[in-house]
PDB file of C-alpha atoms in Angstrom:
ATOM      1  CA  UNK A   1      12.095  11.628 -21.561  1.00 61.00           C
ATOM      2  CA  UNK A   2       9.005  11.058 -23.772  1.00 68.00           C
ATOM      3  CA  UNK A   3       7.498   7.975 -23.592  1.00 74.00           C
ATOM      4  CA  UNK A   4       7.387   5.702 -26.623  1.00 75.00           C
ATOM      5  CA  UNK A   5       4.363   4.877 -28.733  1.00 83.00           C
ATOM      6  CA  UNK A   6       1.740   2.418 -26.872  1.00 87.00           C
ATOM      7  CA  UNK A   7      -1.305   1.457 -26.997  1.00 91.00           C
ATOM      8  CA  UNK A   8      -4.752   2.847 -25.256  1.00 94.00           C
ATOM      9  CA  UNK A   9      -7.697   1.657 -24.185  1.00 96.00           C
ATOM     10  CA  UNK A  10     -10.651   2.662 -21.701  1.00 97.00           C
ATOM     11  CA  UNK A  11     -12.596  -0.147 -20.583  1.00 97.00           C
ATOM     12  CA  UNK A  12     -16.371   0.674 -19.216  1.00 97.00           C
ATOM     13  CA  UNK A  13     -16.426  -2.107 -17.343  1.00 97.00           C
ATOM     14  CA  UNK A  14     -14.406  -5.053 -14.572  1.00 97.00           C
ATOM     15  CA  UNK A  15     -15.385  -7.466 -17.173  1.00 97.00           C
ATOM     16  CA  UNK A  16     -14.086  -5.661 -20.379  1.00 97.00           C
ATOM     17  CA  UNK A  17     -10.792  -4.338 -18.425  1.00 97.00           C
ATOM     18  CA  UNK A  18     -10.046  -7.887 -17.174  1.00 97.00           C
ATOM     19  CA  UNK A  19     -10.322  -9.457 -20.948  1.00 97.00           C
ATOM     20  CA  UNK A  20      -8.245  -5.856 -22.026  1.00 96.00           C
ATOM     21  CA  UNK A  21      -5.389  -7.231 -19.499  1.00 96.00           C
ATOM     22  CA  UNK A  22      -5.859 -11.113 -20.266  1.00 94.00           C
ATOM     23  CA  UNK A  23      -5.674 -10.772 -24.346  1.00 93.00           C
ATOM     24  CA  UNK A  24      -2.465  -9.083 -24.501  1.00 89.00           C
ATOM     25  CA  UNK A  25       0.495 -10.269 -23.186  1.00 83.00           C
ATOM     26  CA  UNK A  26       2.053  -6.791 -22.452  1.00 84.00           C
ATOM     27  CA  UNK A  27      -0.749  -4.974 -21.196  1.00 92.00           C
ATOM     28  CA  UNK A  28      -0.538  -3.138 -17.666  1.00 92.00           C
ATOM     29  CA  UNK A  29      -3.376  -1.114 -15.757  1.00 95.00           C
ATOM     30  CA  UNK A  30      -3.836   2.466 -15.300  1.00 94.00           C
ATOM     31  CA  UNK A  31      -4.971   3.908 -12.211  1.00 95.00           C
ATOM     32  CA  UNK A  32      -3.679   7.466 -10.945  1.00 92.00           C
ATOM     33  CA  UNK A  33      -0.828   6.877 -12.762  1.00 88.00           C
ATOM     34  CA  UNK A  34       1.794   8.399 -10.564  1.00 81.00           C
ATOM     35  CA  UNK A  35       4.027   5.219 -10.385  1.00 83.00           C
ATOM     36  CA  UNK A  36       3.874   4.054 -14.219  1.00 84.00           C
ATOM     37  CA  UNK A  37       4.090   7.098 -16.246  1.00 82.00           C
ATOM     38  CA  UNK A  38       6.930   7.497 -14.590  1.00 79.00           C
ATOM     39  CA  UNK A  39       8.175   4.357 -14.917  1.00 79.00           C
ATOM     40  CA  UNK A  40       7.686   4.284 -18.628  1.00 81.00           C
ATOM     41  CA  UNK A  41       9.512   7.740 -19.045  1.00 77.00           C
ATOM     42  CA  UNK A  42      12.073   5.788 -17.403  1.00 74.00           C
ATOM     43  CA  UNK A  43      11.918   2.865 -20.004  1.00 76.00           C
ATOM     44  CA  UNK A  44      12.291   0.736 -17.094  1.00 72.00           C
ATOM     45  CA  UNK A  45       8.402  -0.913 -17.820  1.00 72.00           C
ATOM     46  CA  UNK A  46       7.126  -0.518 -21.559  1.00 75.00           C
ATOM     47  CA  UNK A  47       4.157  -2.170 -21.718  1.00 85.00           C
ATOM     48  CA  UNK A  48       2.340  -2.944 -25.066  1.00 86.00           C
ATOM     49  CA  UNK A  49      -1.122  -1.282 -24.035  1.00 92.00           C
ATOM     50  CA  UNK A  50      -2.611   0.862 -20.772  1.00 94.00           C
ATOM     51  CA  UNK A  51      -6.088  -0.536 -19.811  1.00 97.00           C
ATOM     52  CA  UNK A  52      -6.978   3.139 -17.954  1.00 97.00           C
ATOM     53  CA  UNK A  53      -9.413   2.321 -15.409  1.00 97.00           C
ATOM     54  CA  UNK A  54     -10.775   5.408 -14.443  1.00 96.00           C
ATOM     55  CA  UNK A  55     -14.184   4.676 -16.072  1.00 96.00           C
ATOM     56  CA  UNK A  56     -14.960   2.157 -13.621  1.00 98.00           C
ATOM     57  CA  UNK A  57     -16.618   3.889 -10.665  1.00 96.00           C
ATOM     58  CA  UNK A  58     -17.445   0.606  -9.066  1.00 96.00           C
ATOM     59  CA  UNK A  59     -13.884   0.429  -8.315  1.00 98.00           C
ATOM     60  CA  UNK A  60     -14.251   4.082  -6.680  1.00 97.00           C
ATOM     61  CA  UNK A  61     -16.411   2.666  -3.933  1.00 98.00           C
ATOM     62  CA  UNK A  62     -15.545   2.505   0.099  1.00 98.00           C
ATOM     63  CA  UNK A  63     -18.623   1.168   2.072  1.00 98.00           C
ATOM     64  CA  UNK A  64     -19.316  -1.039   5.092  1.00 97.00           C
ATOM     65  CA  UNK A  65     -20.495  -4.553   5.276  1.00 94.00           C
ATOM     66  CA  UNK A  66     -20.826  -6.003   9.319  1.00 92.00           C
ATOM     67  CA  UNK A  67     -17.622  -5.687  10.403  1.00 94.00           C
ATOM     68  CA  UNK A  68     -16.021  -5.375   7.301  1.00 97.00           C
ATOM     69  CA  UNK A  69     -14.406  -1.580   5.679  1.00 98.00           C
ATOM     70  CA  UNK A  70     -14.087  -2.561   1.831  1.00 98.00           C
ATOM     71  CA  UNK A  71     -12.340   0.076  -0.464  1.00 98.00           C
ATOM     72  CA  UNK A  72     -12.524  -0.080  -3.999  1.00 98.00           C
ATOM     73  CA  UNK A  73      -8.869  -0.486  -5.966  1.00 98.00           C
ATOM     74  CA  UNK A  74     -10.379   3.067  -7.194  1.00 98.00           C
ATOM     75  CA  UNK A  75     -10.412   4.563  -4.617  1.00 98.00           C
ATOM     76  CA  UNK A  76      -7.605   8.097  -4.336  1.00 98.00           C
ATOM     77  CA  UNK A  77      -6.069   9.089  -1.316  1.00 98.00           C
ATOM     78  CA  UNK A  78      -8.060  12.079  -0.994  1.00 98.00           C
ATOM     79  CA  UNK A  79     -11.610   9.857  -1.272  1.00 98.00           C
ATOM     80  CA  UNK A  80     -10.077   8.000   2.000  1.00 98.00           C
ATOM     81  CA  UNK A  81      -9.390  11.249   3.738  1.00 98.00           C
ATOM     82  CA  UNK A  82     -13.138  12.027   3.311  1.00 98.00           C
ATOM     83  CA  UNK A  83     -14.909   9.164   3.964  1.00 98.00           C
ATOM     84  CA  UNK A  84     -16.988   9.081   6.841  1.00 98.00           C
ATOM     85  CA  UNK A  85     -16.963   5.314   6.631  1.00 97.00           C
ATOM     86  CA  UNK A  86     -13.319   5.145   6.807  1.00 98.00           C
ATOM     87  CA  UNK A  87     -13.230   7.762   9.959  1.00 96.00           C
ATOM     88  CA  UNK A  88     -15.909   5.272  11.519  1.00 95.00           C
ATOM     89  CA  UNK A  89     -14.262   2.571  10.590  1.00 96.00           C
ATOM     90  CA  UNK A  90     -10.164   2.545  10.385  1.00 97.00           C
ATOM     91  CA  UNK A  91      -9.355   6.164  11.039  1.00 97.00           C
ATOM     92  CA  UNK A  92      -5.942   5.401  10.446  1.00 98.00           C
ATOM     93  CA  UNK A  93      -6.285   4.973   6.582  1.00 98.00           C
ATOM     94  CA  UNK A  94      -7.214   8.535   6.036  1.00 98.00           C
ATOM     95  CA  UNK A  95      -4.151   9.446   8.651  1.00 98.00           C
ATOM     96  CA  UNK A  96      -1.930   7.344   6.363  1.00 98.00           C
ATOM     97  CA  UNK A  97      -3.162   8.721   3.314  1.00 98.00           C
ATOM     98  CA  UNK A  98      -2.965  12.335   4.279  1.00 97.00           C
ATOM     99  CA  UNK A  99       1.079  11.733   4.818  1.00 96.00           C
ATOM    100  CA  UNK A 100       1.736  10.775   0.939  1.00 95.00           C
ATOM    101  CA  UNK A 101       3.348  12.746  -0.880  1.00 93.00           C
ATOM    102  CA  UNK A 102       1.825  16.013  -1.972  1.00 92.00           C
ATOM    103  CA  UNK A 103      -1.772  17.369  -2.765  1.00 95.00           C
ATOM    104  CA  UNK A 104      -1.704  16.842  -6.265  1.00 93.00           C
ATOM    105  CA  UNK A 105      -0.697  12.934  -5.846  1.00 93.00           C
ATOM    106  CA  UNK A 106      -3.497  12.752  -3.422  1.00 96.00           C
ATOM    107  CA  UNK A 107      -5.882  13.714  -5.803  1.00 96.00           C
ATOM    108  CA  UNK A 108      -4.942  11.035  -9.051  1.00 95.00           C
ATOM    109  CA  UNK A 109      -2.855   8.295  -6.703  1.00 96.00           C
ATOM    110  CA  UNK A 110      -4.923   5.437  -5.460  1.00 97.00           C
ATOM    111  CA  UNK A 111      -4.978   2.775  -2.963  1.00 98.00           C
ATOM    112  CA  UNK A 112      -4.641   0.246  -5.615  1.00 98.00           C
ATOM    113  CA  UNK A 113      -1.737   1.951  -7.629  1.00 96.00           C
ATOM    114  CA  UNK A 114       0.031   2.084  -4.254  1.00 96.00           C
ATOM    115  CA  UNK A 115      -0.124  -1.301  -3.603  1.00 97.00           C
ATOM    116  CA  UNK A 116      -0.144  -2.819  -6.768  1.00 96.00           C
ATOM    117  CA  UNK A 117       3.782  -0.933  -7.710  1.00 94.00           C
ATOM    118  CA  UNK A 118       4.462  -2.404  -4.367  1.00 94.00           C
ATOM    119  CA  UNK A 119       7.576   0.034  -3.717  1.00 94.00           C
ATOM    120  CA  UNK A 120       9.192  -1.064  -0.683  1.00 95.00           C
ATOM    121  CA  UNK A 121       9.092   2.802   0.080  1.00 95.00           C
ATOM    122  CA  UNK A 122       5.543   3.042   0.157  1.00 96.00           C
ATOM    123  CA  UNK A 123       2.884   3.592   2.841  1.00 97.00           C
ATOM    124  CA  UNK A 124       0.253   1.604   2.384  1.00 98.00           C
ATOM    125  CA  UNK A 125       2.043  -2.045   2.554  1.00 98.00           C
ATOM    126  CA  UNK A 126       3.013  -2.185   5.587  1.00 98.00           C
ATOM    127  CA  UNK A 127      -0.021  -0.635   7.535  1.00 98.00           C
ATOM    128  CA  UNK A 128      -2.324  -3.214   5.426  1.00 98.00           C
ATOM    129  CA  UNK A 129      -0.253  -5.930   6.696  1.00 98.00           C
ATOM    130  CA  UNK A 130      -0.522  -5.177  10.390  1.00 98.00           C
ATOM    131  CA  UNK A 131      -4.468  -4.032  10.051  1.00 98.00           C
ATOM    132  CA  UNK A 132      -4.537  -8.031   8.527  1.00 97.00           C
ATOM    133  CA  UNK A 133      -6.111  -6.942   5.358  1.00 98.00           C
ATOM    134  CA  UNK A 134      -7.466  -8.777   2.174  1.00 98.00           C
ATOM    135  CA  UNK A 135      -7.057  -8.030  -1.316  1.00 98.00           C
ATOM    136  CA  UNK A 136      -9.905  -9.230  -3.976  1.00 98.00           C
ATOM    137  CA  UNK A 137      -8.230 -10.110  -7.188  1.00 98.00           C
ATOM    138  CA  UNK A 138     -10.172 -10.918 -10.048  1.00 98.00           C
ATOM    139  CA  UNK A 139      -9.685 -12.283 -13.597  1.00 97.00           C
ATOM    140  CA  UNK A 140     -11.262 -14.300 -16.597  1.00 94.00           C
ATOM    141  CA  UNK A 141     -11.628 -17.833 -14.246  1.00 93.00           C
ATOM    142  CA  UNK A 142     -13.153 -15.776 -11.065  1.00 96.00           C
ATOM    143  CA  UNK A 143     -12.377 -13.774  -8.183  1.00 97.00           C
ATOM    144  CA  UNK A 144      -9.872 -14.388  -5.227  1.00 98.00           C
ATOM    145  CA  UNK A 145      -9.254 -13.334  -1.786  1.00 98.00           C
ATOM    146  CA  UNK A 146      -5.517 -12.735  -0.581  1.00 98.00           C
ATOM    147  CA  UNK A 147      -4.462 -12.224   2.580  1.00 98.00           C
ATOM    148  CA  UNK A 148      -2.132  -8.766   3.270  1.00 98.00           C
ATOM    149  CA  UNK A 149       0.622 -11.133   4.462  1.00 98.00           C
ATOM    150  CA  UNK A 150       0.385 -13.200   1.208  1.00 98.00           C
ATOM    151  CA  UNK A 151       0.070 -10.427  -1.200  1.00 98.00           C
ATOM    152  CA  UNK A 152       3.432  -8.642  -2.085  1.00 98.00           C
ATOM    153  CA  UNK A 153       6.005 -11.332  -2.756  1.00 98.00           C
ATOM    154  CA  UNK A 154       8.818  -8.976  -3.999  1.00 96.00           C
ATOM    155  CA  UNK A 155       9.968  -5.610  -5.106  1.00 94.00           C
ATOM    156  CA  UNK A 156       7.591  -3.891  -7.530  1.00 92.00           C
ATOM    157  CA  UNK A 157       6.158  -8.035  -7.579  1.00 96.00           C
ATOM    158  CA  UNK A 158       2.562  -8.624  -6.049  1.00 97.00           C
ATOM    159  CA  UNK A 159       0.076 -11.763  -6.496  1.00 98.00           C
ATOM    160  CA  UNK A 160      -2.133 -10.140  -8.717  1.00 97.00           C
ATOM    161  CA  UNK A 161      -1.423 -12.425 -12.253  1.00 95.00           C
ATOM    162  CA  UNK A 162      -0.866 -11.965 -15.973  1.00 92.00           C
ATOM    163  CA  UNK A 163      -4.917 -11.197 -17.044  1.00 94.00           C
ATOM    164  CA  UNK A 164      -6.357 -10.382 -13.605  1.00 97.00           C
ATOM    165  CA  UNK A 165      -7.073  -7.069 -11.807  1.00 98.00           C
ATOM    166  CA  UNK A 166      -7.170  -5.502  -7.975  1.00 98.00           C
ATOM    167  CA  UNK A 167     -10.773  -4.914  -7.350  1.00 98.00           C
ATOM    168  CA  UNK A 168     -11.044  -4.257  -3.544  1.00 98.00           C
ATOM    169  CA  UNK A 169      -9.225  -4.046  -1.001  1.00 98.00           C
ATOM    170  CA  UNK A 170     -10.909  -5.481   2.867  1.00 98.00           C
ATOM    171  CA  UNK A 171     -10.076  -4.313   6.322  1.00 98.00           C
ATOM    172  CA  UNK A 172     -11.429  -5.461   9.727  1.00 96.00           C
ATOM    173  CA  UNK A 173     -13.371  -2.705  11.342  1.00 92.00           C
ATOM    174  CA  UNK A 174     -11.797  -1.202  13.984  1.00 81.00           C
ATOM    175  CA  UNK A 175     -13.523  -2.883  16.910  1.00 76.00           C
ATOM    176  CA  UNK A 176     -11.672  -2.820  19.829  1.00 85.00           C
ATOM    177  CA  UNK A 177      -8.116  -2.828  18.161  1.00 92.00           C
ATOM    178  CA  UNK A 178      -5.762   0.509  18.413  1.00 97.00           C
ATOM    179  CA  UNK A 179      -3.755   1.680  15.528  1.00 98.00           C
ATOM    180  CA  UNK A 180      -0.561   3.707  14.677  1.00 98.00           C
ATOM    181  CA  UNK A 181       2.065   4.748  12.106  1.00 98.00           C
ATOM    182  CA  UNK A 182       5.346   6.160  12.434  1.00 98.00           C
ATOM    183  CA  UNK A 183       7.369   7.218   9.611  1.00 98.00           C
ATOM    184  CA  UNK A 184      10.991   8.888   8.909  1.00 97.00           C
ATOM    185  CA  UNK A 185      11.029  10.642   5.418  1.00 95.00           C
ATOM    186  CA  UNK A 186      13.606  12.700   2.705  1.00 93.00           C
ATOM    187  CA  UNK A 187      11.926  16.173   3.473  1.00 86.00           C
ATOM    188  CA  UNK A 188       8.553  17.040   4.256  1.00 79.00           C
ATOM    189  CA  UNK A 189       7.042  15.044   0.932  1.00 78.00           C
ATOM    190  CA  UNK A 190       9.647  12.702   0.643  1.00 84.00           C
ATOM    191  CA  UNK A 191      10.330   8.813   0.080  1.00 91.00           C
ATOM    192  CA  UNK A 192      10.323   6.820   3.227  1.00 96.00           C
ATOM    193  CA  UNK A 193      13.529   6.018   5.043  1.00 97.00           C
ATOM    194  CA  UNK A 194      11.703   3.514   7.306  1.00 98.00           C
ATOM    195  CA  UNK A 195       8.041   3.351   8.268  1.00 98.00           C
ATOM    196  CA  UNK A 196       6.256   1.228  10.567  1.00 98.00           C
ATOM    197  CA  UNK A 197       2.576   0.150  11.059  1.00 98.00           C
ATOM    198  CA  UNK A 198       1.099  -1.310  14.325  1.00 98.00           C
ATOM    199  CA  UNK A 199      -2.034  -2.717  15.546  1.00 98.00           C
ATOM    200  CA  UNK A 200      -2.970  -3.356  18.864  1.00 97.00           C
ATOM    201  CA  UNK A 201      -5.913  -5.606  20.279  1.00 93.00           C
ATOM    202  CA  UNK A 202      -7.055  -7.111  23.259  1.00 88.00           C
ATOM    203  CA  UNK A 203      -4.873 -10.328  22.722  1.00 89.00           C
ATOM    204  CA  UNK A 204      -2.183  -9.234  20.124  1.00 94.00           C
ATOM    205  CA  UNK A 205       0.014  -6.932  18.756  1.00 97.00           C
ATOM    206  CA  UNK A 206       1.194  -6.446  14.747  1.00 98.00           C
ATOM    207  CA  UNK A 207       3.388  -4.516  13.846  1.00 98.00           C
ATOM    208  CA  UNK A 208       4.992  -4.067  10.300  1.00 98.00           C
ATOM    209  CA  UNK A 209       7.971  -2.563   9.220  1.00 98.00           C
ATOM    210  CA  UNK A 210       8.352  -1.235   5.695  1.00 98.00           C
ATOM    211  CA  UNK A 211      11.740   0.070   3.768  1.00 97.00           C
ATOM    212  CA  UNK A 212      13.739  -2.800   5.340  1.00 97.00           C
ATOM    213  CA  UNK A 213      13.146  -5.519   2.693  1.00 97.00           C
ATOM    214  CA  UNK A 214      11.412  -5.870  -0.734  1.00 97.00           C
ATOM    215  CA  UNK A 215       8.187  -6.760   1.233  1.00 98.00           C
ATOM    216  CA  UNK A 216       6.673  -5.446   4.788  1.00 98.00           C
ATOM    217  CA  UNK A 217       8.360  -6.983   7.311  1.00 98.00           C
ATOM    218  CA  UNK A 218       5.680  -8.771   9.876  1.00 98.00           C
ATOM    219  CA  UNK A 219       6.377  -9.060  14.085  1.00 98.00           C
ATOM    220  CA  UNK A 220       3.870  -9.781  16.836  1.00 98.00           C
ATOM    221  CA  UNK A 221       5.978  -8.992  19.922  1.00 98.00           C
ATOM    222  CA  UNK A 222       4.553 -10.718  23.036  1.00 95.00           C
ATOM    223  CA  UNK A 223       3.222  -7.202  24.558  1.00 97.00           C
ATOM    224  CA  UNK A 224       3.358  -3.429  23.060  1.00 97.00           C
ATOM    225  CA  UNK A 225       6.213  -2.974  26.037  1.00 97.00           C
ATOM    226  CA  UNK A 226       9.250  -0.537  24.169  1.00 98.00           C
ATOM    227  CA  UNK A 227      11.536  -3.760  25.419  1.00 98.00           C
ATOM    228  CA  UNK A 228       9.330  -6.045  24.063  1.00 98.00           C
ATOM    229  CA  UNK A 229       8.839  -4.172  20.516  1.00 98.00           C
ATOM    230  CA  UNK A 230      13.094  -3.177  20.547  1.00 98.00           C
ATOM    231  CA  UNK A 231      13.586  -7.012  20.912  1.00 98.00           C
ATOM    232  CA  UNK A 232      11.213  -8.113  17.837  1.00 98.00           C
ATOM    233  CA  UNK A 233      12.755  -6.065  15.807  1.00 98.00           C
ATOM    234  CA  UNK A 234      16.551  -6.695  16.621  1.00 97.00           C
ATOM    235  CA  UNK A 235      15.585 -10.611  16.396  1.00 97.00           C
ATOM    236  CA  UNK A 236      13.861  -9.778  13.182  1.00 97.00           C
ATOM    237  CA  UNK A 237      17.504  -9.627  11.832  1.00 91.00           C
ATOM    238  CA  UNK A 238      16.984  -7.314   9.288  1.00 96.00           C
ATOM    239  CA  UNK A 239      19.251  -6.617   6.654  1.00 96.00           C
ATOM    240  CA  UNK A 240      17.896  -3.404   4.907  1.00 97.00           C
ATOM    241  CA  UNK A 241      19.390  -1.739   1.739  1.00 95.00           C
ATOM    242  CA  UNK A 242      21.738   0.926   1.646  1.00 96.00           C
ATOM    243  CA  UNK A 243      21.734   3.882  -0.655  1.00 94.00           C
ATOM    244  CA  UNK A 244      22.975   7.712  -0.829  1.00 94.00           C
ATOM    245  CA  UNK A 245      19.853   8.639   1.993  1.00 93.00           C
ATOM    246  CA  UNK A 246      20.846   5.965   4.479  1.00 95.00           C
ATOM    247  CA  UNK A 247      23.081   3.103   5.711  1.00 97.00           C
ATOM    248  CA  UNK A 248      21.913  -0.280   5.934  1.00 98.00           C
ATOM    249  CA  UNK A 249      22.852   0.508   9.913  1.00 97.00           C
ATOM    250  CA  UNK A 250      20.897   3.658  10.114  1.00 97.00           C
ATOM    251  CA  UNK A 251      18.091   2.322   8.279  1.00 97.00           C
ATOM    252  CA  UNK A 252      18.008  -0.520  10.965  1.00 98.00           C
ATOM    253  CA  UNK A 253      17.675   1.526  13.874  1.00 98.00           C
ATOM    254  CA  UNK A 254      15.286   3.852  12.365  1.00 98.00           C
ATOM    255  CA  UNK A 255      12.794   0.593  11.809  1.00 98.00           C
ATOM    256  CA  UNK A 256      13.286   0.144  15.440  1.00 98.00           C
ATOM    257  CA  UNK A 257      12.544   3.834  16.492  1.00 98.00           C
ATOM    258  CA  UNK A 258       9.904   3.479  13.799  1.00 98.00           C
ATOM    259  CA  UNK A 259       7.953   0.186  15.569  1.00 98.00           C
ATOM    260  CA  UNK A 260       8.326   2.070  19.086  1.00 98.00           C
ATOM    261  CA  UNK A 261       6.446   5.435  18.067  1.00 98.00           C
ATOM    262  CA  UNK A 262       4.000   3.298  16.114  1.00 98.00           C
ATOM    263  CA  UNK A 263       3.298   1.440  18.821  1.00 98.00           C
ATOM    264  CA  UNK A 264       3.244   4.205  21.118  1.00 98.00           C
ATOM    265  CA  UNK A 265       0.270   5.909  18.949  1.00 98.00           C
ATOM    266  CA  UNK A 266      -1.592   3.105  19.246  1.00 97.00           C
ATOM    267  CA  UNK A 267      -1.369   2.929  22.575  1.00 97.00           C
ATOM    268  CA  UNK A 268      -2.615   6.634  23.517  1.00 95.00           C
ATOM    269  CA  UNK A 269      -5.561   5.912  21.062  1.00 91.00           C
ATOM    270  CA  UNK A 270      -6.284   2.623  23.014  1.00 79.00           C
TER     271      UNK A 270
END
């Protein structure tokens, strides 16, 4: 389906994309594009005008600060899966990245696109929620930090506002904490059936469950035991959707594998 007629405009900076997004009610931000275009051929979003933000390479950045890995919103999957900053850092992001979808995605899809669409299918959402990450949101009145936890509230629904704009997305440096991701998909290149993030350290363990509800599902089982992880996530008690890949049962018990393999990768790399 083509899309209908709309609006375009190419900001050159933060600033000028933030007052693009604040001055008109329908406007909606362009990144990779991979979600939205889509979306829009769809006619299930038709926004009034696309702010494309791929002029705005401070958005494209991924450096270190202390103890701090800090990707800009910019920033494509295949830019993780190169950076020698993120392999220092949080190898597990380029792992992550490498697993979505197909080359071509890789190359336009970005970090902030993935989050932003917040597709309970995705990748990234969950494994930012157990590596306790922080999103910088910015608009006209300032900037904001939000915590991973706090940052998708609902399906396609995240706490970036009407006018304001992902800049950056923070991650604690590795340190002495293990990671790992597990992941059951349609095919080779497919949509998620269940996923699951997990982060070990010397005093807890996160793990976070994705394609069970509209937002990652959060447990910190008392040890990274198999018992201890199988019990979090059957007293979790979750409820996950059914559709023509899996049952709401099947889906259940694939979370559950899911958490286990996670945590058993994190484990071997601790």
């Amino acid at each position: 389906m083509l899309l209908r007629e709309v609006e375009y405009a190419r900001p050159s900076s933060v600033e000028e994309a933030i007052e693009l997004l604040a001055g008109h009610e329908g406007a909606r931000a362009l990144a990779g594009g991979q979600t939205i275009v889509n979306v829009m051929k769809a006619r299930a979003a038709s926004p009034d005008v696309l702010v494309d933000l791929n002029r705005l390479e401070e958005l494209r950045s991924i450096s270190v600060s202390g103890e701090t890995l800090r990707l800009g919103a910019m920033a494509t999957y295949t830019k993780i899966m190169a950076s020698s900053e993120v392999e220092v850092s949080r190898p597990i992001l380029a792992e992550v990245s490498a697993q979505i979808a197909d080359v071509q995605v890789r190359n336009r899809g970005t970090i902030g696109g993935n989050i932003c669409s917040n597709d309970p299918t995705n990748h990234l959402p969950p494994l930012l929620v157990a590596l306790d990450a922080s999103m910088t949101v910015r608009g006209a009145d300032g900037e904001r930090s939000v915590s991973a936890s706090d940052f998708f509230l609902g399906v396609y629904m995240t706490a970036v506002g009407e006018g304001e704009l992902l800049t950056a997305v923070s991650v604690p440096a590795a340190a002495n904490a293990a990671d790992g991701f597990a992941s059951v998909t349609v095919g080779r290149d497919g949509t998620c059936l269940a996923n699951a993030a997990a982060c070990l350290a010397e005093d807890s363990v996160r793990i976070a469950l994705g394609c069970v509800d509209a937002v990652p599902v959060l447990l910190t089982p008392t040890s990274s035991d198999e018992s201890s992880v199988r019990r979090a996530v059957q007293e979790a008690d979750i409820d996950p959707p059914s559709d023509v890949h899996a049952s709401s049962e099947y889906r259940r018990h694939l979370a559950e594998v899911c958490a286990v393999r996670a945590v058993d990768k994190a484990s071997r790399r601790g």
